[in-house]
mmCIF file with all atom_site columns, C-alpha atoms in Angstrom:
data_model
loop_
_atom_site.group_PDB
_atom_site.id
_atom_site.type_symbol
_atom_site.label_atom_id
_atom_site.label_alt_id
_atom_site.label_comp_id
_atom_site.label_asym_id
_atom_site.label_entity_id
_atom_site.label_seq_id
_atom_site.pdbx_PDB_ins_code
_atom_site.Cartn_x
_atom_site.Cartn_y
_atom_site.Cartn_z
_atom_site.occupancy
_atom_site.B_iso_or_equiv
_atom_site.pdbx_formal_charge
_atom_site.auth_seq_id
_atom_site.auth_comp_id
_atom_site.auth_asym_id
_atom_site.auth_atom_id
_atom_site.pdbx_PDB_model_num
ATOM 1   C CA . MET A 1 1   ? 0.000  0.000  0.000  1.00 0.00 ? 13  MET A CA 1
ATOM 2   C CA . ASP A 1 2   ? 1.619  3.217  -1.196 1.00 0.00 ? 14  ASP A CA 1
ATOM 3   C CA . THR A 1 3   ? -0.281 6.202  0.192  1.00 0.00 ? 15  THR A CA 1
ATOM 4   C CA . LYS A 1 4   ? 0.670  9.827  -0.235 1.00 0.00 ? 16  LYS A CA 1
ATOM 5   C CA . PRO A 1 5   ? 1.343  11.698 3.034  1.00 0.00 ? 17  PRO A CA 1
ATOM 6   C CA . GLU A 1 6   ? -1.503 14.141 2.339  1.00 0.00 ? 18  GLU A CA 1
ATOM 7   C CA . ASN A 1 7   ? -4.017 11.283 2.172  1.00 0.00 ? 19  ASN A CA 1
ATOM 8   C CA . ASP A 1 8   ? -2.795 9.249  5.138  1.00 0.00 ? 20  ASP A CA 1
ATOM 9   C CA . THR A 1 9   ? -5.382 10.466 7.645  1.00 0.00 ? 21  THR A CA 1
ATOM 10  C CA . ASP A 1 10  ? -5.009 7.472  9.997  1.00 0.00 ? 22  ASP A CA 1
ATOM 11  C CA . LEU A 1 11  ? -1.279 8.014  10.453 1.00 0.00 ? 23  LEU A CA 1
ATOM 12  C CA . ARG A 1 12  ? -1.769 11.807 10.666 1.00 0.00 ? 24  ARG A CA 1
ATOM 13  C CA . ASP A 1 13  ? -4.335 11.274 13.455 1.00 0.00 ? 25  ASP A CA 1
ATOM 14  C CA . LYS A 1 14  ? -1.998 8.859  15.284 1.00 0.00 ? 26  LYS A CA 1
ATOM 15  C CA . ILE A 1 15  ? 0.921  11.314 15.076 1.00 0.00 ? 27  ILE A CA 1
ATOM 16  C CA . ASN A 1 16  ? -1.314 14.165 16.224 1.00 0.00 ? 28  ASN A CA 1
ATOM 17  C CA . ARG A 1 17  ? -2.534 12.167 19.249 1.00 0.00 ? 29  ARG A CA 1
ATOM 18  C CA . GLU A 1 18  ? 1.053  11.300 20.184 1.00 0.00 ? 30  GLU A CA 1
ATOM 19  C CA . THR A 1 19  ? 2.309  14.884 20.010 1.00 0.00 ? 31  THR A CA 1
ATOM 20  C CA . ALA A 1 20  ? 3.139  16.221 23.457 1.00 0.00 ? 32  ALA A CA 1
ATOM 21  C CA . ARG A 1 21  ? 4.514  19.296 25.153 1.00 0.00 ? 33  ARG A CA 1
ATOM 22  C CA . LEU A 1 22  ? 7.718  18.610 27.059 1.00 0.00 ? 34  LEU A CA 1
ATOM 23  C CA . ALA A 1 23  ? 10.229 20.690 28.959 1.00 0.00 ? 35  ALA A CA 1
ATOM 24  C CA . TRP A 1 24  ? 13.612 20.939 27.238 1.00 0.00 ? 36  TRP A CA 1
ATOM 25  C CA . SER A 1 25  ? 15.214 19.515 30.376 1.00 0.00 ? 37  SER A CA 1
ATOM 26  C CA . GLU A 1 26  ? 13.399 16.217 29.684 1.00 0.00 ? 38  GLU A CA 1
ATOM 27  C CA . LEU A 1 27  ? 14.858 16.090 26.167 1.00 0.00 ? 39  LEU A CA 1
ATOM 28  C CA . GLN A 1 28  ? 18.512 16.819 26.944 1.00 0.00 ? 40  GLN A CA 1
ATOM 29  C CA . LYS A 1 29  ? 19.624 13.176 27.028 1.00 0.00 ? 41  LYS A CA 1
ATOM 30  C CA . HIS A 1 30  ? 18.182 12.718 23.541 1.00 0.00 ? 42  HIS A CA 1
ATOM 31  C CA . PHE A 1 31  ? 19.918 15.915 22.393 1.00 0.00 ? 43  PHE A CA 1
ATOM 32  C CA . ALA A 1 32  ? 23.187 14.472 23.683 1.00 0.00 ? 44  ALA A CA 1
ATOM 33  C CA . GLY A 1 33  ? 22.485 11.399 21.529 1.00 0.00 ? 45  GLY A CA 1
ATOM 34  C CA . GLY A 1 34  ? 22.006 13.586 18.457 1.00 0.00 ? 46  GLY A CA 1
ATOM 35  C CA . THR A 1 35  ? 18.411 12.562 17.789 1.00 0.00 ? 47  THR A CA 1
ATOM 36  C CA . VAL A 1 36  ? 16.550 15.839 18.447 1.00 0.00 ? 48  VAL A CA 1
ATOM 37  C CA . VAL A 1 37  ? 15.502 17.740 15.326 1.00 0.00 ? 49  VAL A CA 1
ATOM 38  C CA . PHE A 1 38  ? 14.265 21.338 15.363 1.00 0.00 ? 50  PHE A CA 1
ATOM 39  C CA . VAL A 1 39  ? 11.240 22.171 13.199 1.00 0.00 ? 51  VAL A CA 1
ATOM 40  C CA . SER A 1 40  ? 10.666 25.826 12.282 1.00 0.00 ? 52  SER A CA 1
ATOM 41  C CA . ASP A 1 41  ? 7.343  27.301 13.359 1.00 0.00 ? 53  ASP A CA 1
ATOM 42  C CA . GLU A 1 42  ? 6.709  28.011 9.659  1.00 0.00 ? 54  GLU A CA 1
ATOM 43  C CA . LEU A 1 43  ? 6.013  24.289 9.272  1.00 0.00 ? 55  LEU A CA 1
ATOM 44  C CA . ASP A 1 44  ? 3.314  22.082 10.765 1.00 0.00 ? 56  ASP A CA 1
ATOM 45  C CA . LEU A 1 45  ? 4.948  19.656 13.200 1.00 0.00 ? 57  LEU A CA 1
ATOM 46  C CA . VAL A 1 46  ? 2.500  16.839 12.417 1.00 0.00 ? 58  VAL A CA 1
ATOM 47  C CA . ASP A 1 47  ? 2.987  17.300 8.673  1.00 0.00 ? 59  ASP A CA 1
ATOM 48  C CA . VAL A 1 48  ? 6.774  17.125 9.047  1.00 0.00 ? 60  VAL A CA 1
ATOM 49  C CA . ALA A 1 49  ? 6.481  13.966 11.176 1.00 0.00 ? 61  ALA A CA 1
ATOM 50  C CA . LEU A 1 50  ? 4.155  12.410 8.602  1.00 0.00 ? 62  LEU A CA 1
ATOM 51  C CA . ARG A 1 51  ? 6.503  13.216 5.715  1.00 0.00 ? 63  ARG A CA 1
ATOM 52  C CA . ILE A 1 52  ? 9.517  11.838 7.596  1.00 0.00 ? 64  ILE A CA 1
ATOM 53  C CA . SER A 1 53  ? 7.609  8.637  8.358  1.00 0.00 ? 65  SER A CA 1
ATOM 54  C CA . HIS A 1 54  ? 6.873  8.335  4.617  1.00 0.00 ? 66  HIS A CA 1
ATOM 55  C CA . ASP A 1 55  ? 10.546 9.044  3.793  1.00 0.00 ? 67  ASP A CA 1
ATOM 56  C CA . ASP A 1 56  ? 9.542  12.050 1.676  1.00 0.00 ? 68  ASP A CA 1
ATOM 57  C CA . LYS A 1 57  ? 13.136 12.945 0.731  1.00 0.00 ? 69  LYS A CA 1
ATOM 58  C CA . ALA A 1 58  ? 12.222 15.793 -1.654 1.00 0.00 ? 70  ALA A CA 1
ATOM 59  C CA . ASN A 1 59  ? 10.460 17.875 1.019  1.00 0.00 ? 71  ASN A CA 1
ATOM 60  C CA . ILE A 1 60  ? 12.888 16.915 3.786  1.00 0.00 ? 72  ILE A CA 1
ATOM 61  C CA . VAL A 1 61  ? 15.947 17.907 1.717  1.00 0.00 ? 73  VAL A CA 1
ATOM 62  C CA . GLN A 1 62  ? 14.287 21.198 0.722  1.00 0.00 ? 74  GLN A CA 1
ATOM 63  C CA . TRP A 1 63  ? 13.359 22.010 4.339  1.00 0.00 ? 75  TRP A CA 1
ATOM 64  C CA . MET A 1 64  ? 16.908 21.248 5.445  1.00 0.00 ? 76  MET A CA 1
ATOM 65  C CA . ALA A 1 65  ? 18.330 23.459 2.678  1.00 0.00 ? 77  ALA A CA 1
ATOM 66  C CA . ASP A 1 66  ? 15.976 26.266 3.760  1.00 0.00 ? 78  ASP A CA 1
ATOM 67  C CA . GLY A 1 67  ? 16.983 25.844 7.429  1.00 0.00 ? 79  GLY A CA 1
ATOM 68  C CA . LYS A 1 68  ? 13.418 24.894 8.400  1.00 0.00 ? 80  LYS A CA 1
ATOM 69  C CA . ILE A 1 69  ? 14.474 21.575 9.915  1.00 0.00 ? 81  ILE A CA 1
ATOM 70  C CA . ALA A 1 70  ? 17.865 20.790 11.430 1.00 0.00 ? 82  ALA A CA 1
ATOM 71  C CA . LYS A 1 71  ? 19.474 19.027 14.343 1.00 0.00 ? 83  LYS A CA 1
ATOM 72  C CA . VAL A 1 72  ? 19.135 21.174 17.443 1.00 0.00 ? 84  VAL A CA 1
ATOM 73  C CA . SER A 1 73  ? 22.218 23.370 17.788 1.00 0.00 ? 85  SER A CA 1
ATOM 74  C CA . ASP A 1 74  ? 24.244 23.774 20.972 1.00 0.00 ? 86  ASP A CA 1
ATOM 75  C CA . GLN A 1 75  ? 23.131 27.423 21.024 1.00 0.00 ? 87  GLN A CA 1
ATOM 76  C CA . GLN A 1 76  ? 19.426 26.476 20.844 1.00 0.00 ? 88  GLN A CA 1
ATOM 77  C CA . ALA A 1 77  ? 19.910 23.841 23.538 1.00 0.00 ? 89  ALA A CA 1
ATOM 78  C CA . GLN A 1 78  ? 21.622 26.333 25.850 1.00 0.00 ? 90  GLN A CA 1
ATOM 79  C CA . GLU A 1 79  ? 18.935 28.975 25.287 1.00 0.00 ? 91  GLU A CA 1
ATOM 80  C CA . TRP A 1 80  ? 16.129 26.488 25.924 1.00 0.00 ? 92  TRP A CA 1
ATOM 81  C CA . LEU A 1 81  ? 17.836 25.265 29.081 1.00 0.00 ? 93  LEU A CA 1
ATOM 82  C CA . GLU A 1 82  ? 18.262 28.834 30.368 1.00 0.00 ? 94  GLU A CA 1
ATOM 83  C CA . THR A 1 83  ? 14.628 29.749 29.620 1.00 0.00 ? 95  THR A CA 1
ATOM 84  C CA . ASP A 1 84  ? 13.217 26.414 30.806 1.00 0.00 ? 96  ASP A CA 1
ATOM 85  C CA . ALA A 1 85  ? 11.484 26.157 27.413 1.00 0.00 ? 97  ALA A CA 1
ATOM 86  C CA . GLU A 1 86  ? 8.557  23.886 26.723 1.00 0.00 ? 98  GLU A CA 1
ATOM 87  C CA . LEU A 1 87  ? 8.469  22.432 23.232 1.00 0.00 ? 99  LEU A CA 1
ATOM 88  C CA . TRP A 1 88  ? 5.944  20.551 21.148 1.00 0.00 ? 100 TRP A CA 1
ATOM 89  C CA . THR A 1 89  ? 7.389  17.118 20.406 1.00 0.00 ? 101 THR A CA 1
ATOM 90  C CA . SER A 1 90  ? 6.655  14.295 18.042 1.00 0.00 ? 102 SER A CA 1
ATOM 91  C CA . VAL A 1 91  ? 8.597  11.039 17.899 1.00 0.00 ? 103 VAL A CA 1
ATOM 92  C CA . VAL A 1 92  ? 9.448  9.587  14.501 1.00 0.00 ? 104 VAL A CA 1
ATOM 93  C CA . SER A 1 93  ? 11.932 6.911  15.446 1.00 0.00 ? 105 SER A CA 1
ATOM 94  C CA . PRO A 1 94  ? 14.833 7.383  15.790 1.00 0.00 ? 106 PRO A CA 1
ATOM 95  C CA . PHE A 1 95  ? 14.189 11.135 15.883 1.00 0.00 ? 107 PHE A CA 1
ATOM 96  C CA . ILE A 1 96  ? 12.366 13.445 18.254 1.00 0.00 ? 108 ILE A CA 1
ATOM 97  C CA . LEU A 1 97  ? 11.017 16.463 16.414 1.00 0.00 ? 109 LEU A CA 1
ATOM 98  C CA . VAL A 1 98  ? 10.696 19.628 18.491 1.00 0.00 ? 110 VAL A CA 1
ATOM 99  C CA . GLN A 1 99  ? 9.064  22.954 17.816 1.00 0.00 ? 111 GLN A CA 1
ATOM 100 C CA . ARG A 1 100 ? 8.615  26.098 19.869 1.00 0.00 ? 112 ARG A CA 1
ATOM 101 C CA . GLU A 1 101 ? 5.018  26.770 20.733 1.00 0.00 ? 113 GLU A CA 1
ATOM 102 C CA . LYS A 1 102 ? 3.505  29.139 18.208 1.00 0.00 ? 114 LYS A CA 1
ATOM 103 C CA . PRO A 1 103 ? 2.365  32.464 19.655 1.00 0.00 ? 115 PRO A CA 1
ATOM 104 C CA . ARG A 1 104 ? -1.390 32.678 19.938 1.00 0.00 ? 116 ARG A CA 1
ATOM 105 C CA . ALA A 1 105 ? -3.199 35.242 17.847 1.00 0.00 ? 117 ALA A CA 1
ATOM 106 C CA . HIS A 1 106 ? -5.045 37.770 19.992 1.00 0.00 ? 118 HIS A CA 1
#
């Protein structure tokens, strides 16, 4: 069964249900292991997780080239530790995708 990411509503729902908000301090051991990936707030975290799970290389490579997804930098990690940041997370083994909470529109 070869489904396109846009049409995979069951997997999208599963990923969405498994998305959680975690403190950066809880993710540090994974950062040390090099498995934490930052997702820009320009992208939808669930969509990125879905496309990674479908091995959608074209979009992933483009997002990496545009700096919209990347391994968490030491600078980001330090800033998040100092501010006790909470991040939206989604696990797509072996990676943990993280994204800053989007500001709410008033």
